[in-house]
PDB file as gemmi writes it, atoms N, CA and C in Angstrom:
CRYST1    1.000    1.000    1.000  90.00  90.00  90.00 P 1                      
ATOM      1  N   MET A   1      25.550  -9.842  44.887  1.00  0.00           N  
ATOM      2  CA  MET A   1      25.917  -8.544  44.368  1.00  0.00           C  
ATOM      3  C   MET A   1      26.983  -7.928  45.267  1.00  0.00           C  
ATOM      4  N   THR A   2      27.967  -7.325  44.667  1.00  0.00           N  
ATOM      5  CA  THR A   2      28.964  -6.610  45.460  1.00  0.00           C  
ATOM      6  C   THR A   2      28.370  -5.283  45.913  1.00  0.00           C  
ATOM      7  N   ASP A   3      29.038  -4.624  46.861  1.00  0.00           N  
ATOM      8  CA  ASP A   3      28.565  -3.317  47.324  1.00  0.00           C  
ATOM      9  C   ASP A   3      28.517  -2.321  46.166  1.00  0.00           C  
ATOM     10  N   GLU A   4      29.518  -2.378  45.307  1.00  0.00           N  
ATOM     11  CA  GLU A   4      29.568  -1.468  44.155  1.00  0.00           C  
ATOM     12  C   GLU A   4      28.407  -1.735  43.185  1.00  0.00           C  
ATOM     13  N   GLN A   5      28.120  -3.004  42.935  1.00  0.00           N  
ATOM     14  CA  GLN A   5      27.004  -3.358  42.050  1.00  0.00           C  
ATOM     15  C   GLN A   5      25.666  -2.914  42.647  1.00  0.00           C  
ATOM     16  N   THR A   6      25.513  -3.090  43.951  1.00  0.00           N  
ATOM     17  CA  THR A   6      24.282  -2.670  44.618  1.00  0.00           C  
ATOM     18  C   THR A   6      24.111  -1.166  44.510  1.00  0.00           C  
ATOM     19  N   HIS A   7      25.186  -0.432  44.743  1.00  0.00           N  
ATOM     20  CA  HIS A   7      25.157   1.031  44.656  1.00  0.00           C  
ATOM     21  C   HIS A   7      24.745   1.468  43.254  1.00  0.00           C  
ATOM     22  N   LYS A   8      25.338   0.859  42.242  1.00  0.00           N  
ATOM     23  CA  LYS A   8      25.025   1.197  40.847  1.00  0.00           C  
ATOM     24  C   LYS A   8      23.579   0.828  40.515  1.00  0.00           C  
ATOM     25  N   PHE A   9      23.110  -0.315  41.015  1.00  0.00           N  
ATOM     26  CA  PHE A   9      21.731  -0.746  40.798  1.00  0.00           C  
ATOM     27  C   PHE A   9      20.750   0.277  41.371  1.00  0.00           C  
ATOM     28  N   VAL A  10      21.025   0.739  42.588  1.00  0.00           N  
ATOM     29  CA  VAL A  10      20.141   1.719  43.228  1.00  0.00           C  
ATOM     30  C   VAL A  10      20.155   3.029  42.444  1.00  0.00           C  
ATOM     31  N   GLN A  11      21.322   3.491  42.040  1.00  0.00           N  
ATOM     32  CA  GLN A  11      21.421   4.730  41.254  1.00  0.00           C  
ATOM     33  C   GLN A  11      20.647   4.613  39.945  1.00  0.00           C  
ATOM     34  N   THR A  12      20.851   3.525  39.232  1.00  0.00           N  
ATOM     35  CA  THR A  12      20.195   3.321  37.940  1.00  0.00           C  
ATOM     36  C   THR A  12      18.687   3.213  38.093  1.00  0.00           C  
ATOM     37  N   SER A  13      18.241   2.495  39.116  1.00  0.00           N  
ATOM     38  CA  SER A  13      16.803   2.341  39.360  1.00  0.00           C  
ATOM     39  C   SER A  13      16.165   3.678  39.703  1.00  0.00           C  
ATOM     40  N   ALA A  14      16.826   4.459  40.539  1.00  0.00           N  
ATOM     41  CA  ALA A  14      16.297   5.772  40.912  1.00  0.00           C  
ATOM     42  C   ALA A  14      16.175   6.668  39.683  1.00  0.00           C  
ATOM     43  N   LEU A  15      17.178   6.638  38.842  1.00  0.00           N  
ATOM     44  CA  LEU A  15      17.151   7.440  37.614  1.00  0.00           C  
ATOM     45  C   LEU A  15      16.002   7.005  36.713  1.00  0.00           C  
ATOM     46  N   ALA A  16      15.840   5.702  36.536  1.00  0.00           N  
ATOM     47  CA  ALA A  16      14.775   5.179  35.672  1.00  0.00           C  
ATOM     48  C   ALA A  16      13.388   5.521  36.208  1.00  0.00           C  
ATOM     49  N   LEU A  17      13.258   5.582  37.535  1.00  0.00           N  
ATOM     50  CA  LEU A  17      11.957   5.870  38.151  1.00  0.00           C  
ATOM     51  C   LEU A  17      11.738   7.353  38.431  1.00  0.00           C  
ATOM     52  N   GLY A  18      12.742   8.168  38.142  1.00  0.00           N  
ATOM     53  CA  GLY A  18      12.621   9.602  38.380  1.00  0.00           C  
ATOM     54  C   GLY A  18      12.628   9.963  39.857  1.00  0.00           C  
ATOM     55  N   LEU A  19      13.347   9.190  40.662  1.00  0.00           N  
ATOM     56  CA  LEU A  19      13.411   9.432  42.106  1.00  0.00           C  
ATOM     57  C   LEU A  19      14.678  10.199  42.460  1.00  0.00           C  
ATOM     58  N   PRO A  20      14.656  10.935  43.569  1.00  0.00           N  
ATOM     59  CA  PRO A  20      15.872  11.632  43.999  1.00  0.00           C  
ATOM     60  C   PRO A  20      16.996  10.629  44.236  1.00  0.00           C  
ATOM     61  N   ALA A  21      18.203  10.969  43.787  1.00  0.00           N  
ATOM     62  CA  ALA A  21      19.305  10.014  43.892  1.00  0.00           C  
ATOM     63  C   ALA A  21      20.588  10.685  44.370  1.00  0.00           C  
ATOM     64  N   ASP A  22      20.469  11.550  45.396  1.00  0.00           N  
ATOM     65  CA  ASP A  22      21.692  12.132  45.944  1.00  0.00           C  
ATOM     66  C   ASP A  22      22.497  11.022  46.622  1.00  0.00           C  
ATOM     67  N   GLU A  23      23.777  11.258  46.795  1.00  0.00           N  
ATOM     68  CA  GLU A  23      24.690  10.215  47.268  1.00  0.00           C  
ATOM     69  C   GLU A  23      24.289   9.639  48.625  1.00  0.00           C  
ATOM     70  N   ALA A  24      23.858  10.484  49.543  1.00  0.00           N  
ATOM     71  CA  ALA A  24      23.467  10.004  50.879  1.00  0.00           C  
ATOM     72  C   ALA A  24      22.247   9.088  50.795  1.00  0.00           C  
ATOM     73  N   ARG A  25      21.288   9.468  49.975  1.00  0.00           N  
ATOM     74  CA  ARG A  25      20.067   8.659  49.825  1.00  0.00           C  
ATOM     75  C   ARG A  25      20.392   7.315  49.170  1.00  0.00           C  
ATOM     76  N   VAL A  26      21.214   7.347  48.134  1.00  0.00           N  
ATOM     77  CA  VAL A  26      21.596   6.109  47.445  1.00  0.00           C  
ATOM     78  C   VAL A  26      22.308   5.170  48.423  1.00  0.00           C  
ATOM     79  N   ALA A  27      23.171   5.711  49.260  1.00  0.00           N  
ATOM     80  CA  ALA A  27      23.895   4.887  50.238  1.00  0.00           C  
ATOM     81  C   ALA A  27      22.930   4.243  51.230  1.00  0.00           C  
ATOM     82  N   ARG A  28      21.928   5.006  51.698  1.00  0.00           N  
ATOM     83  CA  ARG A  28      20.952   4.457  52.651  1.00  0.00           C  
ATOM     84  C   ARG A  28      20.113   3.356  52.002  1.00  0.00           C  
ATOM     85  N   VAL A  29      19.635   3.614  50.787  1.00  0.00           N  
ATOM     86  CA  VAL A  29      18.807   2.620  50.095  1.00  0.00           C  
ATOM     87  C   VAL A  29      19.627   1.364  49.807  1.00  0.00           C  
ATOM     88  N   ALA A  30      20.867   1.535  49.390  1.00  0.00           N  
ATOM     89  CA  ALA A  30      21.733   0.386  49.105  1.00  0.00           C  
ATOM     90  C   ALA A  30      21.958  -0.448  50.370  1.00  0.00           C  
ATOM     91  N   ALA A  31      22.121   0.210  51.512  1.00  0.00           N  
ATOM     92  CA  ALA A  31      22.307  -0.513  52.776  1.00  0.00           C  
ATOM     93  C   ALA A  31      21.066  -1.335  53.115  1.00  0.00           C  
ATOM     94  N   HIS A  32      19.880  -0.743  52.945  1.00  0.00           N  
ATOM     95  CA  HIS A  32      18.632  -1.480  53.192  1.00  0.00           C  
ATOM     96  C   HIS A  32      18.498  -2.647  52.211  1.00  0.00           C  
ATOM     97  N   PHE A  33      18.857  -2.414  50.968  1.00  0.00           N  
ATOM     98  CA  PHE A  33      18.784  -3.458  49.946  1.00  0.00           C  
ATOM     99  C   PHE A  33      19.678  -4.640  50.322  1.00  0.00           C  
ATOM    100  N   LYS A  34      20.899  -4.359  50.781  1.00  0.00           N  
ATOM    101  CA  LYS A  34      21.824  -5.422  51.170  1.00  0.00           C  
ATOM    102  C   LYS A  34      21.274  -6.213  52.357  1.00  0.00           C  
ATOM    103  N   ARG A  35      20.646  -5.528  53.334  1.00  0.00           N  
ATOM    104  CA  ARG A  35      20.050  -6.235  54.472  1.00  0.00           C  
ATOM    105  C   ARG A  35      18.920  -7.141  54.005  1.00  0.00           C  
ATOM    106  N   THR A  36      18.110  -6.640  53.073  1.00  0.00           N  
ATOM    107  CA  THR A  36      17.012  -7.438  52.531  1.00  0.00           C  
ATOM    108  C   THR A  36      17.557  -8.650  51.785  1.00  0.00           C  
ATOM    109  N   GLU A  37      18.642  -8.463  51.067  1.00  0.00           N  
ATOM    110  CA  GLU A  37      19.272  -9.570  50.344  1.00  0.00           C  
ATOM    111  C   GLU A  37      19.722 -10.667  51.318  1.00  0.00           C  
ATOM    112  N   VAL A  38      20.295 -10.273  52.448  1.00  0.00           N  
ATOM    113  CA  VAL A  38      20.740 -11.244  53.455  1.00  0.00           C  
ATOM    114  C   VAL A  38      19.542 -12.010  54.013  1.00  0.00           C  
ATOM    115  N   MET A  39      18.439 -11.301  54.303  1.00  0.00           N  
ATOM    116  CA  MET A  39      17.237 -11.971  54.815  1.00  0.00           C  
ATOM    117  C   MET A  39      16.694 -12.965  53.793  1.00  0.00           C  
ATOM    118  N   ALA A  40      16.684 -12.577  52.521  1.00  0.00           N  
ATOM    119  CA  ALA A  40      16.187 -13.465  51.466  1.00  0.00           C  
ATOM    120  C   ALA A  40      17.060 -14.715  51.355  1.00  0.00           C  
ATOM    121  N   GLN A  41      18.362 -14.550  51.495  1.00  0.00           N  
ATOM    122  CA  GLN A  41      19.263 -15.704  51.439  1.00  0.00           C  
ATOM    123  C   GLN A  41      18.994 -16.661  52.598  1.00  0.00           C  
ATOM    124  N   LEU A  42      18.723 -16.118  53.793  1.00  0.00           N  
ATOM    125  CA  LEU A  42      18.405 -16.965  54.950  1.00  0.00           C  
ATOM    126  C   LEU A  42      17.117 -17.751  54.707  1.00  0.00           C  
ATOM    127  N   LEU A  43      16.105 -17.072  54.183  1.00  0.00           N  
ATOM    128  CA  LEU A  43      14.839 -17.747  53.904  1.00  0.00           C  
ATOM    129  C   LEU A  43      14.996 -18.802  52.818  1.00  0.00           C  
ATOM    130  N   ASP A  44      15.852 -18.523  51.869  1.00  0.00           N  
ATOM    131  CA  ASP A  44      16.079 -19.461  50.770  1.00  0.00           C  
ATOM    132  C   ASP A  44      16.719 -20.761  51.259  1.00  0.00           C  
ATOM    133  N   GLN A  45      17.390 -20.717  52.403  1.00  0.00           N  
ATOM    134  CA  GLN A  45      18.048 -21.901  52.955  1.00  0.00           C  
ATOM    135  C   GLN A  45      17.094 -22.795  53.742  1.00  0.00           C  
ATOM    136  N   VAL A  46      15.891 -22.300  54.049  1.00  0.00           N  
ATOM    137  CA  VAL A  46      14.929 -23.086  54.815  1.00  0.00           C  
ATOM    138  C   VAL A  46      14.386 -24.203  53.931  1.00  0.00           C  
ATOM    139  N   ASP A  47      14.403 -25.408  54.456  1.00  0.00           N  
ATOM    140  CA  ASP A  47      13.939 -26.564  53.705  1.00  0.00           C  
ATOM    141  C   ASP A  47      12.425 -26.694  53.879  1.00  0.00           C  
ATOM    142  N   CYS A  48      11.672 -26.183  52.931  1.00  0.00           N  
ATOM    143  CA  CYS A  48      10.209 -26.233  52.983  1.00  0.00           C  
ATOM    144  C   CYS A  48       9.697 -27.304  52.021  1.00  0.00           C  
ATOM    145  N   PRO A  49       8.638 -28.000  52.417  1.00  0.00           N  
ATOM    146  CA  PRO A  49       8.067 -28.991  51.496  1.00  0.00           C  
ATOM    147  C   PRO A  49       7.500 -28.309  50.249  1.00  0.00           C  
ATOM    148  N   VAL A  50       7.548 -29.009  49.139  1.00  0.00           N  
ATOM    149  CA  VAL A  50       7.091 -28.459  47.864  1.00  0.00           C  
ATOM    150  C   VAL A  50       5.618 -28.069  47.921  1.00  0.00           C  
ATOM    151  N   ASP A  51       4.822 -28.838  48.656  1.00  0.00           N  
ATOM    152  CA  ASP A  51       3.385 -28.582  48.694  1.00  0.00           C  
ATOM    153  C   ASP A  51       2.981 -27.551  49.751  1.00  0.00           C  
ATOM    154  N   LEU A  52       3.956 -26.864  50.332  1.00  0.00           N  
ATOM    155  CA  LEU A  52       3.645 -25.848  51.329  1.00  0.00           C  
ATOM    156  C   LEU A  52       2.782 -24.760  50.693  1.00  0.00           C  
ATOM    157  N   GLU A  53       1.689 -24.439  51.343  1.00  0.00           N  
ATOM    158  CA  GLU A  53       0.762 -23.454  50.793  1.00  0.00           C  
ATOM    159  C   GLU A  53       1.339 -22.052  50.960  1.00  0.00           C  
ATOM    160  N   ILE A  54       1.332 -21.294  49.877  1.00  0.00           N  
ATOM    161  CA  ILE A  54       1.820 -19.919  49.961  1.00  0.00           C  
ATOM    162  C   ILE A  54       0.756 -19.040  50.613  1.00  0.00           C  
ATOM    163  N   ALA A  55       1.185 -17.940  51.166  1.00  0.00           N  
ATOM    164  CA  ALA A  55       0.256 -17.022  51.820  1.00  0.00           C  
ATOM    165  C   ALA A  55      -0.674 -16.396  50.785  1.00  0.00           C  
ATOM    166  N   GLU A  56      -1.923 -16.244  51.162  1.00  0.00           N  
ATOM    167  CA  GLU A  56      -2.899 -15.637  50.273  1.00  0.00           C  
ATOM    168  C   GLU A  56      -2.642 -14.135  50.185  1.00  0.00           C  
ATOM    169  N   ILE A  57      -2.857 -13.580  49.020  1.00  0.00           N  
ATOM    170  CA  ILE A  57      -2.706 -12.143  48.840  1.00  0.00           C  
ATOM    171  C   ILE A  57      -3.879 -11.453  49.510  1.00  0.00           C  
ATOM    172  N   TYR A  58      -3.585 -10.428  50.314  1.00  0.00           N  
ATOM    173  CA  TYR A  58      -4.624  -9.706  51.036  1.00  0.00           C  
ATOM    174  C   TYR A  58      -5.550  -8.992  50.056  1.00  0.00           C  
ATOM    175  N   CYS A  59      -6.817  -9.198  50.232  1.00  0.00           N  
ATOM    176  CA  CYS A  59      -7.824  -8.532  49.407  1.00  0.00           C  
ATOM    177  C   CYS A  59      -8.930  -8.064  50.352  1.00  0.00           C  
ATOM    178  N   PRO A  60      -9.009  -6.758  50.628  1.00  0.00           N  
ATOM    179  CA  PRO A  60      -9.996  -6.283  51.592  1.00  0.00           C  
ATOM    180  C   PRO A  60     -11.426  -6.522  51.105  1.00  0.00           C  
ATOM    181  N   LYS A  61     -12.300  -6.763  52.057  1.00  0.00           N  
ATOM    182  CA  LYS A  61     -13.708  -6.968  51.742  1.00  0.00           C  
ATOM    183  C   LYS A  61     -14.300  -5.637  51.274  1.00  0.00           C  
ATOM    184  N   PRO A  62     -15.065  -5.655  50.185  1.00  0.00           N  
ATOM    185  CA  PRO A  62     -15.670  -4.407  49.703  1.00  0.00           C  
ATOM    186  C   PRO A  62     -16.614  -3.820  50.761  1.00  0.00           C  
ATOM    187  N   ILE A  63     -16.627  -2.523  50.844  1.00  0.00           N  
ATOM    188  CA  ILE A  63     -17.514  -1.831  51.779  1.00  0.00           C  
ATOM    189  C   ILE A  63     -18.899  -1.755  51.161  1.00  0.00           C  
ATOM    190  N   GLU A  64     -19.867  -2.276  51.894  1.00  0.00           N  
ATOM    191  CA  GLU A  64     -21.246  -2.240  51.398  1.00  0.00           C  
ATOM    192  C   GLU A  64     -21.858  -0.894  51.752  1.00  0.00           C  
ATOM    193  N   SER A  65     -22.552  -0.319  50.790  1.00  0.00           N  
ATOM    194  CA  SER A  65     -23.171   0.987  51.062  1.00  0.00           C  
ATOM    195  C   SER A  65     -24.664   0.892  51.170  1.00  0.00           C  
TER     196      SER A  65                                                      
END                                                                             
C-alpha cells in the first residue's frame, strides 16, 4: 500500500466504525499501520515448516465459585 492508500484506508475505516478521524489522529494511526505492515512482511519471509503448530488462542480458566 502506498502512503496515500494507507491514509485513505484509515480515514474510511474510522468513518465506517464511527471513530474520531481528525487529520492528526489519522496520520498517527496510518504510521502505526505502516510499521505493522513492515513487521508482517518480515514475518512472511521466514521459512517455517508447513506442519509448524500455530499458537493456541488464550482461553482463561473459568473462575469456580
